[in-house]
PDB file of C-alpha atoms in Angstrom:
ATOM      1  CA  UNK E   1     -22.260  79.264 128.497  1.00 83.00           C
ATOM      2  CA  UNK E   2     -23.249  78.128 125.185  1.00 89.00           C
ATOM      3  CA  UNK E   3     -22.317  79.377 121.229  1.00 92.00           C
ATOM      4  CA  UNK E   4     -24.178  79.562 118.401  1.00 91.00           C
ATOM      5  CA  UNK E   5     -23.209  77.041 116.050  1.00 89.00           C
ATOM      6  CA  UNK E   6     -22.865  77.777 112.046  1.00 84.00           C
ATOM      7  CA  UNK E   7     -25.157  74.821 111.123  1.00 83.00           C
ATOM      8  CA  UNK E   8     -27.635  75.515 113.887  1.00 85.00           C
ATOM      9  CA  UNK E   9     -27.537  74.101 117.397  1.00 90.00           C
ATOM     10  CA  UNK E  10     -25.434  74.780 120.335  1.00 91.00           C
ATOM     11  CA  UNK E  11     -22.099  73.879 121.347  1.00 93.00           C
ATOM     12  CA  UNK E  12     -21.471  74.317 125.462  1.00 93.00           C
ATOM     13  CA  UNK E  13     -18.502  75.391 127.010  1.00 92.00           C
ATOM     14  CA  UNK E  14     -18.864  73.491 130.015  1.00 91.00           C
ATOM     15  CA  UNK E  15     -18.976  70.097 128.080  1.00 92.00           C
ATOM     16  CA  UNK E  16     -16.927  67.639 129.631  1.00 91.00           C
ATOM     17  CA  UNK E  17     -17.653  65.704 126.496  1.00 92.00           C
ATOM     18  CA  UNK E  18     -15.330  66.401 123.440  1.00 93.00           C
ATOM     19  CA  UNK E  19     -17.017  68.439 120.571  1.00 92.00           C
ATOM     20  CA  UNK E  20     -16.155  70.628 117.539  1.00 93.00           C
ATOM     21  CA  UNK E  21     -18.016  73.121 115.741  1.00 93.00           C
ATOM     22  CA  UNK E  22     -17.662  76.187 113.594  1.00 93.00           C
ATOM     23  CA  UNK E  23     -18.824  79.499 115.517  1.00 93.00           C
ATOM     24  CA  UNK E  24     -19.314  82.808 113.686  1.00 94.00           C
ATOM     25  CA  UNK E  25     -17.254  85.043 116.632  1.00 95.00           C
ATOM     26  CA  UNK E  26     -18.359  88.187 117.273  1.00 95.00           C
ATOM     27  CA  UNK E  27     -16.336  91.117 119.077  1.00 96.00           C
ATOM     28  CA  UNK E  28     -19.175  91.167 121.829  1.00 96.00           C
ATOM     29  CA  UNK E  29     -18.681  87.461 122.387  1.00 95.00           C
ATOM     30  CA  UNK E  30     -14.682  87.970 122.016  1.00 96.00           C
ATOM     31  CA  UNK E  31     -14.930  90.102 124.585  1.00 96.00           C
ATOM     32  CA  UNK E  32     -17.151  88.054 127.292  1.00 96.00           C
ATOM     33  CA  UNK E  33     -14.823  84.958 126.240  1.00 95.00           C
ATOM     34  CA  UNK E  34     -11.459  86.876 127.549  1.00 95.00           C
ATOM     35  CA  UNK E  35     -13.185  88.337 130.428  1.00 95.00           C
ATOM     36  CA  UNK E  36     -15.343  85.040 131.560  1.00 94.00           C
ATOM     37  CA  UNK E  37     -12.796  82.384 130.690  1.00 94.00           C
ATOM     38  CA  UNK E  38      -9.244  83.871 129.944  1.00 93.00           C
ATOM     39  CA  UNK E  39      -7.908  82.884 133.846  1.00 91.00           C
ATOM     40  CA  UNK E  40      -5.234  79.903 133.291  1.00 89.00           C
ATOM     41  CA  UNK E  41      -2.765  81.560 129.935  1.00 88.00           C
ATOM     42  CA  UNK E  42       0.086  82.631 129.043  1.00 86.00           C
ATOM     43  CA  UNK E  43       0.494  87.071 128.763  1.00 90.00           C
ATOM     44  CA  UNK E  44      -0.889  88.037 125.368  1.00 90.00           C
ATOM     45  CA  UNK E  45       1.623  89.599 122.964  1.00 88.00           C
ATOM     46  CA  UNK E  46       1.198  93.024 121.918  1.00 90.00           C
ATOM     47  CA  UNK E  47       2.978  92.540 118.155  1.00 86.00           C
ATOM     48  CA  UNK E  48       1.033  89.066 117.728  1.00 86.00           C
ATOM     49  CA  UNK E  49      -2.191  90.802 118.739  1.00 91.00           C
ATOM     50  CA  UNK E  50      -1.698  93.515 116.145  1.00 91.00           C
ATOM     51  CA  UNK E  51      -1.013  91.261 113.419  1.00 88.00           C
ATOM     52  CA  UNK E  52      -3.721  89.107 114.113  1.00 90.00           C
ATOM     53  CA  UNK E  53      -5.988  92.817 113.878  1.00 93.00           C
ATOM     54  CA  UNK E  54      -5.018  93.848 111.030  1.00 92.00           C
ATOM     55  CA  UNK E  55      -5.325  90.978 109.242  1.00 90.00           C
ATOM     56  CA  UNK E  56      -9.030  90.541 109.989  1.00 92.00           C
ATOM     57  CA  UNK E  57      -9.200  94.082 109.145  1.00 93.00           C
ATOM     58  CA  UNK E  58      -7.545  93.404 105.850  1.00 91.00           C
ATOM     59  CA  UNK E  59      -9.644  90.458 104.867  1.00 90.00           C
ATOM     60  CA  UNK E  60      -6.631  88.436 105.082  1.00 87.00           C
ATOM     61  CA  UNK E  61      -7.282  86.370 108.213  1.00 87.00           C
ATOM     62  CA  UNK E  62      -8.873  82.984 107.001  1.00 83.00           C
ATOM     63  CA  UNK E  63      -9.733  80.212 108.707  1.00 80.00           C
ATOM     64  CA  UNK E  64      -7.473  77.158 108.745  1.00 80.00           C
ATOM     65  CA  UNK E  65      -8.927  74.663 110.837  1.00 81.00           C
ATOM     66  CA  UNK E  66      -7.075  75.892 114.488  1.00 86.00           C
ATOM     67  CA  UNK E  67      -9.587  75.728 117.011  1.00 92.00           C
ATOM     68  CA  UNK E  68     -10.492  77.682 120.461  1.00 94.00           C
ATOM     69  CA  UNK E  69      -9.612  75.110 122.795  1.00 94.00           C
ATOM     70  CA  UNK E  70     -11.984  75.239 126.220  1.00 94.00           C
ATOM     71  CA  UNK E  71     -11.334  72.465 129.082  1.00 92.00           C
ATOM     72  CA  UNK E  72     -11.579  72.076 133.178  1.00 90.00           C
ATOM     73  CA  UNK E  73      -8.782  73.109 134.993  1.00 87.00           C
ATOM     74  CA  UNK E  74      -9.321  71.740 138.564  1.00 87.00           C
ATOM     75  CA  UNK E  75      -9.058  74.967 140.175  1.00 88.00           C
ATOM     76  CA  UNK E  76     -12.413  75.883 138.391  1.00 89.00           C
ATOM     77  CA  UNK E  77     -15.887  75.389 138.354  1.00 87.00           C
ATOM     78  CA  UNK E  78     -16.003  76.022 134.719  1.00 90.00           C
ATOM     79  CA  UNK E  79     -14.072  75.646 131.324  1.00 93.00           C
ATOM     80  CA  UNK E  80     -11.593  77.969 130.902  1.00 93.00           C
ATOM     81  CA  UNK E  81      -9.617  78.661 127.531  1.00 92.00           C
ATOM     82  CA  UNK E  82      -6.815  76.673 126.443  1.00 92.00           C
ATOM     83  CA  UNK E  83      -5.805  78.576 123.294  1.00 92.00           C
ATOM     84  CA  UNK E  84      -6.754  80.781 120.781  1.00 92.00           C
ATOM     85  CA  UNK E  85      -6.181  84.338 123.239  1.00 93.00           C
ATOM     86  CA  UNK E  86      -4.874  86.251 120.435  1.00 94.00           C
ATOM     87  CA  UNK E  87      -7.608  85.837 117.805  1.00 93.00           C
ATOM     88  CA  UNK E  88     -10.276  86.486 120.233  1.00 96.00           C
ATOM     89  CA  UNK E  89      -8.293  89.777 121.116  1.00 96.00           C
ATOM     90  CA  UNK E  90      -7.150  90.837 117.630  1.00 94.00           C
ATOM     91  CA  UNK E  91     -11.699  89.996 116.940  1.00 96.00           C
ATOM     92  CA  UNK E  92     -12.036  92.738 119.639  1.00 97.00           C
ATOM     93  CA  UNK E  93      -9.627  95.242 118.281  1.00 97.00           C
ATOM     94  CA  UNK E  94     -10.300  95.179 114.588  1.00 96.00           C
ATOM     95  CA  UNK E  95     -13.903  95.004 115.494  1.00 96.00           C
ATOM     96  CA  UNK E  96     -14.453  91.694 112.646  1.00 94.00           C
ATOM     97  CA  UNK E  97     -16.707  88.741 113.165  1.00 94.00           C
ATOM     98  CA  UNK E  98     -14.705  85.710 112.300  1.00 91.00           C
ATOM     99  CA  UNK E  99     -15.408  82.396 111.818  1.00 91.00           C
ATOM    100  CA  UNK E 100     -13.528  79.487 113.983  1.00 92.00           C
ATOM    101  CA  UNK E 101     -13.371  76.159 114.953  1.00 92.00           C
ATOM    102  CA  UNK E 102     -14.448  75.967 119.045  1.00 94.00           C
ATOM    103  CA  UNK E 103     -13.505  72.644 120.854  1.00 93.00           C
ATOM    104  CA  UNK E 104     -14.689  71.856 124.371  1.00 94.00           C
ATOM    105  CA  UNK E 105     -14.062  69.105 126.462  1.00 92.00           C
ATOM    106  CA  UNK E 106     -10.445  69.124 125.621  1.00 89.00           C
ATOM    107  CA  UNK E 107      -8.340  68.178 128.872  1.00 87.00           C
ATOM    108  CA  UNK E 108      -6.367  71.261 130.568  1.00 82.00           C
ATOM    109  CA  UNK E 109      -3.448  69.722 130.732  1.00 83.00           C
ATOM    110  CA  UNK E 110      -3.283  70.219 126.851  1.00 78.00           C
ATOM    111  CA  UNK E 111      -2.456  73.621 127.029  1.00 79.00           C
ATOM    112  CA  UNK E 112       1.265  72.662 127.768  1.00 77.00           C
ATOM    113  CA  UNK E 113       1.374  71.296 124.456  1.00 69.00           C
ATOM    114  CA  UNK E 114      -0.030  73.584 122.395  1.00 72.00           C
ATOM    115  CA  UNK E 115       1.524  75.784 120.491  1.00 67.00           C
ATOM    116  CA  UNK E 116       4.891  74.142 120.926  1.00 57.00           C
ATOM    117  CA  UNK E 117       5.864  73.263 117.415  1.00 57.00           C
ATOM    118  CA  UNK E 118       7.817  74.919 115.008  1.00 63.00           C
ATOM    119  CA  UNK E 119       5.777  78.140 113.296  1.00 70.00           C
ATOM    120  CA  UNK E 120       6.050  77.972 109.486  1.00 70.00           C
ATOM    121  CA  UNK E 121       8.489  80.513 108.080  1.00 79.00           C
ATOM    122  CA  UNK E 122       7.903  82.833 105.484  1.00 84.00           C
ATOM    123  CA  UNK E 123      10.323  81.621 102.849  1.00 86.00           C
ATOM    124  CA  UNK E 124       8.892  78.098 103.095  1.00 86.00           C
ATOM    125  CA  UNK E 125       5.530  79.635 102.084  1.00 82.00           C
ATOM    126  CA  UNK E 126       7.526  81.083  99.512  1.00 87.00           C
ATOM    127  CA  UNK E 127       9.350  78.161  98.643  1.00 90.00           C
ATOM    128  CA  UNK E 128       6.071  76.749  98.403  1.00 82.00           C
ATOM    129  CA  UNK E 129       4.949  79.374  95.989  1.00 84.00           C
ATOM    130  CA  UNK E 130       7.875  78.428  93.271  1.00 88.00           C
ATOM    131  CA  UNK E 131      10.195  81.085  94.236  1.00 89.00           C
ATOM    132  CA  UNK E 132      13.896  80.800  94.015  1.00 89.00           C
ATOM    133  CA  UNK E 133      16.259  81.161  97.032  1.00 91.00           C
ATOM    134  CA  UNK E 134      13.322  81.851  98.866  1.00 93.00           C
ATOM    135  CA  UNK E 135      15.280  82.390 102.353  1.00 93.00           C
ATOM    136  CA  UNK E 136      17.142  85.114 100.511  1.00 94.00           C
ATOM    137  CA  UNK E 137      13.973  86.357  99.015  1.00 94.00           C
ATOM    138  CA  UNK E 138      12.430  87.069 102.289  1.00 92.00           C
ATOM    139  CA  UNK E 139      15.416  88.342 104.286  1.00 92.00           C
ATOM    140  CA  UNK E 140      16.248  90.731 101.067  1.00 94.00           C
ATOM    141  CA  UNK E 141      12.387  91.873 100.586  1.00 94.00           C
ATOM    142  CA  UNK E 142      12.060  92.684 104.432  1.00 92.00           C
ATOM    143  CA  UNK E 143      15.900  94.790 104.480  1.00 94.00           C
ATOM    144  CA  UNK E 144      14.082  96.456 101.348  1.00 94.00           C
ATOM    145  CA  UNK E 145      10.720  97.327 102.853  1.00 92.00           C
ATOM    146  CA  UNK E 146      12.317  98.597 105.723  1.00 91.00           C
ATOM    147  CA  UNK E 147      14.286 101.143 103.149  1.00 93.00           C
ATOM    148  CA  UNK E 148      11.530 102.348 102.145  1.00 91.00           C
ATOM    149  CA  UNK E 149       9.207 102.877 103.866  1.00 88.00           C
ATOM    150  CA  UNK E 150      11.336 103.423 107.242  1.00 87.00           C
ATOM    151  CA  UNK E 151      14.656 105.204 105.763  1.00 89.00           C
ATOM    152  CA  UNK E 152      16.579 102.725 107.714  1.00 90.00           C
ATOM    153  CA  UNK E 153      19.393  99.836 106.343  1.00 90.00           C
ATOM    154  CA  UNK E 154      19.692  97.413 109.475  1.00 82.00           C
ATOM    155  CA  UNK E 155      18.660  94.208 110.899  1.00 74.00           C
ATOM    156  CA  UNK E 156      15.452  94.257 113.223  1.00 67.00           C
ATOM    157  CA  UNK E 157      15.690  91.212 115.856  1.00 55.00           C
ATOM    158  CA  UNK E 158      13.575  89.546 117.899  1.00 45.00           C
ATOM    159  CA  UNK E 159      10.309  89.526 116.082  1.00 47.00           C
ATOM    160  CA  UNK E 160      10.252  93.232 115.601  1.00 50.00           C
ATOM    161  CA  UNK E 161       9.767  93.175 112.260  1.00 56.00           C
ATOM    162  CA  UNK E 162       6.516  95.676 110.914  1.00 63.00           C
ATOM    163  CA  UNK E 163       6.161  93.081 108.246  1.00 73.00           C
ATOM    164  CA  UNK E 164       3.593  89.972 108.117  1.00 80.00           C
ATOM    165  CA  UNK E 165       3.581  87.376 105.887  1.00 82.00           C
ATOM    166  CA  UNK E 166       0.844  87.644 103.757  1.00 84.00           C
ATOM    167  CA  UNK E 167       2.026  91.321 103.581  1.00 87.00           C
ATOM    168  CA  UNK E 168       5.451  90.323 102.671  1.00 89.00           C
ATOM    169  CA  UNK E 169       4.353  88.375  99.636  1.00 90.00           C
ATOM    170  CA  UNK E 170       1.927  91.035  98.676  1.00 91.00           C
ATOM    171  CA  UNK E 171       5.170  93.586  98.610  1.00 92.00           C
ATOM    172  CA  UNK E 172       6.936  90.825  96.240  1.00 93.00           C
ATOM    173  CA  UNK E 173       4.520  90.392  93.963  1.00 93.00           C
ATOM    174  CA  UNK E 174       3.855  94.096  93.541  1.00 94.00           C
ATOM    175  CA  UNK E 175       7.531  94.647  93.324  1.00 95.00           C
ATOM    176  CA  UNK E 176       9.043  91.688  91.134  1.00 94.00           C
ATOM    177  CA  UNK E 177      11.978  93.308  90.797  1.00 95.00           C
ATOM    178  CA  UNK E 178      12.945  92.498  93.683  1.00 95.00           C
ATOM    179  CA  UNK E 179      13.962  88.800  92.704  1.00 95.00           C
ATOM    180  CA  UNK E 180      16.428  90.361  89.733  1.00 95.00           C
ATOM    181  CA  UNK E 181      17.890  92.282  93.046  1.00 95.00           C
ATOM    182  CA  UNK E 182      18.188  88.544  95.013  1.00 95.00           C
ATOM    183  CA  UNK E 183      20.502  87.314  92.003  1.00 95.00           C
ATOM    184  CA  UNK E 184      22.117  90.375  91.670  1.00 94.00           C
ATOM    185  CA  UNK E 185      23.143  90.765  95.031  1.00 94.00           C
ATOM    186  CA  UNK E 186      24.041  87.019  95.770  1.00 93.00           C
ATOM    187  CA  UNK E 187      26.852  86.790  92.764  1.00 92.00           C
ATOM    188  CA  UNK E 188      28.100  90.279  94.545  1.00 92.00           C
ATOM    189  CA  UNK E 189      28.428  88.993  97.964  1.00 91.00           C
ATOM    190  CA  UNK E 190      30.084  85.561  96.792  1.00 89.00           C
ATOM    191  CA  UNK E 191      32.502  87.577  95.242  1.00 87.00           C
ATOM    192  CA  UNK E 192      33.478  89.364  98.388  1.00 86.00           C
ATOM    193  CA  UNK E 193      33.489  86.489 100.395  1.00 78.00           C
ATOM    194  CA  UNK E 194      30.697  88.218 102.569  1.00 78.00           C
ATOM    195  CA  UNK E 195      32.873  91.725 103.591  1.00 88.00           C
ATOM    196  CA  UNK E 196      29.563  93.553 102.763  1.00 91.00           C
ATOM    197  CA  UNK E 197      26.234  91.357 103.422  1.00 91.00           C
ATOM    198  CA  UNK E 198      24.014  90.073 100.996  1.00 93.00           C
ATOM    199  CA  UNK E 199      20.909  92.492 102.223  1.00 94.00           C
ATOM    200  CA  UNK E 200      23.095  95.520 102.572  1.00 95.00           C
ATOM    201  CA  UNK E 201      24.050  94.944  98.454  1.00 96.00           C
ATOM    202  CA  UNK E 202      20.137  93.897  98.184  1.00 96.00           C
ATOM    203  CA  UNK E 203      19.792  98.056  99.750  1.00 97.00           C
ATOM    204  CA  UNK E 204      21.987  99.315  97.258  1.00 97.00           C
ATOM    205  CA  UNK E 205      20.978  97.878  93.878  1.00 97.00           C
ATOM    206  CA  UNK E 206      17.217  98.272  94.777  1.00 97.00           C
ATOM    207  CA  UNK E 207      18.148 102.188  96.087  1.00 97.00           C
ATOM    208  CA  UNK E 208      19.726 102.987  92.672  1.00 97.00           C
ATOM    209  CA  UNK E 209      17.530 100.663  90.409  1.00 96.00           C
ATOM    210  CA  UNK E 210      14.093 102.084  91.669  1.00 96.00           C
ATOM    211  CA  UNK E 211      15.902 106.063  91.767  1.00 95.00           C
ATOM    212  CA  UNK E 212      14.823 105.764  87.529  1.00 93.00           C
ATOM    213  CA  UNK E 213      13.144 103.936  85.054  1.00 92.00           C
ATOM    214  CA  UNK E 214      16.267 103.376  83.105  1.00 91.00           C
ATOM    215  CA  UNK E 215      18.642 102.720  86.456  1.00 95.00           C
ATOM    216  CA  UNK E 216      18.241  99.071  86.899  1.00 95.00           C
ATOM    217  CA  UNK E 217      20.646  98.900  83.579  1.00 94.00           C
ATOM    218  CA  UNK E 218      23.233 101.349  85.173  1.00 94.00           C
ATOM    219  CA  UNK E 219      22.852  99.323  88.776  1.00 96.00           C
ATOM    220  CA  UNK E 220      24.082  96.609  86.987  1.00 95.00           C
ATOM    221  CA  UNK E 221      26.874  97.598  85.054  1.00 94.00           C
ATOM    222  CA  UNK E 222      27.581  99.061  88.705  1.00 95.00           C
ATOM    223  CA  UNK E 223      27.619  96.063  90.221  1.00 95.00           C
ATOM    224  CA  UNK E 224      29.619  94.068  87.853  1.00 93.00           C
ATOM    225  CA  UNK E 225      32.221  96.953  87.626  1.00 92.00           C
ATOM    226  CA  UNK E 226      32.761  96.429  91.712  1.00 92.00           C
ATOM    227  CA  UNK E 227      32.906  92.306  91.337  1.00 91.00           C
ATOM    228  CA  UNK E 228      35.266  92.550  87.733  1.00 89.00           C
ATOM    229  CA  UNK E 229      37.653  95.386  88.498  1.00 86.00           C
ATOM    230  CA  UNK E 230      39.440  94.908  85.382  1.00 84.00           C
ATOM    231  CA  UNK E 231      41.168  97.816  83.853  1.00 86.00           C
ATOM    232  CA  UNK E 232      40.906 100.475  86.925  1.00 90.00           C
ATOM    233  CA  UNK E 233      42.652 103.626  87.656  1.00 92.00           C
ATOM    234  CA  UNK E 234      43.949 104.160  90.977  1.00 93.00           C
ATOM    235  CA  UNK E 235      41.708 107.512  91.192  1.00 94.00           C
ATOM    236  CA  UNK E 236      38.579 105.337  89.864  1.00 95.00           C
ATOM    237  CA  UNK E 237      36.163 105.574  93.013  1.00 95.00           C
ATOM    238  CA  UNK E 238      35.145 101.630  92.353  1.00 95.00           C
ATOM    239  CA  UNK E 239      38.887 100.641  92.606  1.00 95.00           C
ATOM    240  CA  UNK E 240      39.009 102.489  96.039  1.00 95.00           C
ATOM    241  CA  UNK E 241      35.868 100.858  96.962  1.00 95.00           C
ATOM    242  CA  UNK E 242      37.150  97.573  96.033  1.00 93.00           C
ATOM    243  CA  UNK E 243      40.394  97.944  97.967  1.00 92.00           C
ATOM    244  CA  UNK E 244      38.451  99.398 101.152  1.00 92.00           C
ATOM    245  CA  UNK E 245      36.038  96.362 100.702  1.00 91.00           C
ATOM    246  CA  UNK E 246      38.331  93.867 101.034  1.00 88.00           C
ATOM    247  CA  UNK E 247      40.443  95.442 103.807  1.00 88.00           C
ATOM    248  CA  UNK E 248      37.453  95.587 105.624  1.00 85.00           C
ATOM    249  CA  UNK E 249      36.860  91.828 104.743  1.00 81.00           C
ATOM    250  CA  UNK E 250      39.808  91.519 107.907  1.00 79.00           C
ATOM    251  CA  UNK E 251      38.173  93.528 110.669  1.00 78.00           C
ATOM    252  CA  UNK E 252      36.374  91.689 113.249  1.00 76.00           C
ATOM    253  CA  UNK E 253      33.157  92.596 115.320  1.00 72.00           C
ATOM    254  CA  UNK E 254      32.984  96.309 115.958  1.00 73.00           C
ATOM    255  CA  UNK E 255      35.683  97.196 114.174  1.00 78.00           C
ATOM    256  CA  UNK E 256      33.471  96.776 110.606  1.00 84.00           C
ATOM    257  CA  UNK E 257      31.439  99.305 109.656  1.00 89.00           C
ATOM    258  CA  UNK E 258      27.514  99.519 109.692  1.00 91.00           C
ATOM    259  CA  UNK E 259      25.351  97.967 107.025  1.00 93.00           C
ATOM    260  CA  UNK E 260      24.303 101.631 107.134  1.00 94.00           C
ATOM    261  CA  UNK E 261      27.504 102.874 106.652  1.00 94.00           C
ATOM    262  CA  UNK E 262      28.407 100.535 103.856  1.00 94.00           C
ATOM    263  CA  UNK E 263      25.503 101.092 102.179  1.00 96.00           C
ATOM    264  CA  UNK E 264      25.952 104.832 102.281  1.00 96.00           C
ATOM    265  CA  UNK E 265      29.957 104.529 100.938  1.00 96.00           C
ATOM    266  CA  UNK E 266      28.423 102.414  97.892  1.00 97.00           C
ATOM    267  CA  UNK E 267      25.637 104.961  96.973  1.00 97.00           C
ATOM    268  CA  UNK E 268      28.481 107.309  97.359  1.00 97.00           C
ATOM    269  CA  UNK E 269      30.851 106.111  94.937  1.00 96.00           C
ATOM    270  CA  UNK E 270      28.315 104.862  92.478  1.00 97.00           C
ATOM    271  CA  UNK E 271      27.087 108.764  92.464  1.00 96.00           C
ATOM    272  CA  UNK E 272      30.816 109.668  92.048  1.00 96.00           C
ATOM    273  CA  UNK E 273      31.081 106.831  89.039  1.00 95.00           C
ATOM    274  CA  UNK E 274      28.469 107.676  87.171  1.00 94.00           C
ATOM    275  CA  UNK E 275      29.270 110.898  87.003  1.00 95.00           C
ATOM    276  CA  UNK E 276      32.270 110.616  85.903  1.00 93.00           C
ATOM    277  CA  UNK E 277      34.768 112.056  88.684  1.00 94.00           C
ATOM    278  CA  UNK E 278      37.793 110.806  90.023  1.00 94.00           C
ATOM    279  CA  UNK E 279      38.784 110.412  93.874  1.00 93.00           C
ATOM    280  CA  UNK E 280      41.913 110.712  95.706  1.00 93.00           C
ATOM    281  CA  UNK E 281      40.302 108.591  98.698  1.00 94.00           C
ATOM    282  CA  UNK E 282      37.056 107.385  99.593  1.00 94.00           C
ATOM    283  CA  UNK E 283      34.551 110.126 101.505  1.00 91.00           C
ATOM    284  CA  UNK E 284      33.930 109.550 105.680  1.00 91.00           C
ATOM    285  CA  UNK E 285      30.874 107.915 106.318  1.00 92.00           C
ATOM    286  CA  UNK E 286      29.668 108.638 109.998  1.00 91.00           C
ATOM    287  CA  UNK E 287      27.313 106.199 112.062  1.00 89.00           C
ATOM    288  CA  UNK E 288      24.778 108.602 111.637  1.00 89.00           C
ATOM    289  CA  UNK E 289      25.097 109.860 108.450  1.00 91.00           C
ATOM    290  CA  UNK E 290      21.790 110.581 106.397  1.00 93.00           C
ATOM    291  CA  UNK E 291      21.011 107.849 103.892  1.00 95.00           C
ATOM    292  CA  UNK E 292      22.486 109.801  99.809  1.00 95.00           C
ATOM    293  CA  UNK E 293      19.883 110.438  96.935  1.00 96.00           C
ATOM    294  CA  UNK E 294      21.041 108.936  93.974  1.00 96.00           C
ATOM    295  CA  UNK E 295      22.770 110.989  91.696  1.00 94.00           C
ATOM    296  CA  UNK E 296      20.681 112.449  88.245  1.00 92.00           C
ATOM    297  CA  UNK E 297      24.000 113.511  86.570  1.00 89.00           C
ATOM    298  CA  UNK E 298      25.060 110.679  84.289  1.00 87.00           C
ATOM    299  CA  UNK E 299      27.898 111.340  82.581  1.00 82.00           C
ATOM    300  CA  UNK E 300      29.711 107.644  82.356  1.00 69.00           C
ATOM    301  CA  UNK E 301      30.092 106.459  78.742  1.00 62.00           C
ATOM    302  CA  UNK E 302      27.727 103.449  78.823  1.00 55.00           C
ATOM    303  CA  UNK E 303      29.996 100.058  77.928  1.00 51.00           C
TER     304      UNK E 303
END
């Protein structure tokens, strides 16, 4: 089986001789390569797949210089494919010719070394980029994304994450408020010792900055009211925040709450704060309690 190459020419599969060239991919050809020559890999990954789709849909997959990789496995009469499963797949779904680097000749026993390394992480591309406690920056932005668009404050494991990269930066840099949040939120959680965590206070501030165009101000003066404390009542709802913060500071494993039930106590008293009203003790949050607007009834006497 031959391809096309970009400059002209041919460039066989079945070459036991090493050779490189660029190939315009089409989702017909994607299709024969997976059926024809995808016998000897590993099981394709649903979530890389999709990513890989909808970046060629997006006009955001670009070529970087990784190659399909096609050698003889001694079980076979042919070349079979070493890597590059995904891309060919994701070519078929989003239905986008792409252009790729196609090696042949390559010996089969590479395949147990490729793709063995260490991926590059997000926040080093943002590091990259100039950004400022970019590991923060990306854990923060993706808590943040997840707020909004999915209603939800908690860690997603294990690769589940909706996010990509390139559509993580692209959320940054049309939100770049989001980096005020990262400073915002780190002085916060230093100040706490870590009783509430950094992307939980990230939820908060960016819940009650982005509720107005003149919140970020009050979500500030919020914040620094719960890390000062000076001069509080005992019915003040920050003072009983503070002193349930750092009793909770103790507990241990289950015994803490949620990030979604912290964050819902701190939208709770900062509605309570701002407008002005007193508490005896601090509301019930349940597991499952529904995430609170924030309040449109200022009453506070700005300092």
């Amino acid at each position: 089986m031959n391809l096309p190459k970009q400059d002209g020419g041919e460039i066989r599969l079945d070459s036991r001789t090493p050779d490189i060239a660029f190939v315009r991919v089409t989702p017909a050809m994607a299709r024969v390569l997976l059926d024809e020559r995808n016998h000897h890999n590993r099981r394709l990954v649903p979530l890389a797949r999709a990513r890989h789709a909808k970046a060629m849909r997006d006009k955001r997959f670009v070529t970087t210089g990784d190659t399909l990789k096609f050698g003889h496995h001694p079980n076979f009469a042919w070349a079979l494919m070493i890597d590059g499963q995904h891309r060919l797949a994701a070519i078929v779904d989003s239905g986008q010719s792409f252009m790729t680097g196609v090696a042949v000749g390559i010996d089969h026993e590479a395949q147990q070394y490729t793709d063995t390394g260490r991926p590059r992480k997000v926040h080093e591309t943002l590091g990259l980029n100039g950004e400022a406690n970019s590991t923060k920056l990306e854990t923060l932005s993706r808590w943040v994304y997840r707020l909004q668009h999915e209603g939800t404050v908690r860690k997603h494991g294990g690769g589940r994450d909706s996010l990509s990269g390139y559509e993580l930066i692209d959320f940054i840099e049309a939100n770049p408020m989001i980096r005020d949040c990262v400073t915002i939120s780190r002085a916060t959680y230093r100040k706490f010792s870590g009783a509430v965590s950094l992307p939980t206070l990230g939820c908060v501030w960016w819940h009650i900055a982005t509720a107005d165009q003149t919140y970020p101000a009050l979500a500030d003066e919020y914040f620094q009211r719960i890390t000062d404390g000076t001069g509080l009542a005992a019915v003040d709802p920050v003072y009983l925040l503070r002193e349930r913060i750092h009793a909770n500071a103790a507990l241990k494993g289950s015994s803490k709450p949620s990030p979604h039930q912290q964050f819902c106590l701190l939208v709770e008293v900062f509605n309570a704060w701002v407008q002005g009203r007193t508490m005896k003790r601090l509301p019930p949050i349940a597991p499952d309690s529904p995430l609170p607007e924030v309040t449109h009834k200022v009453a506070i006497t700005r300092t």
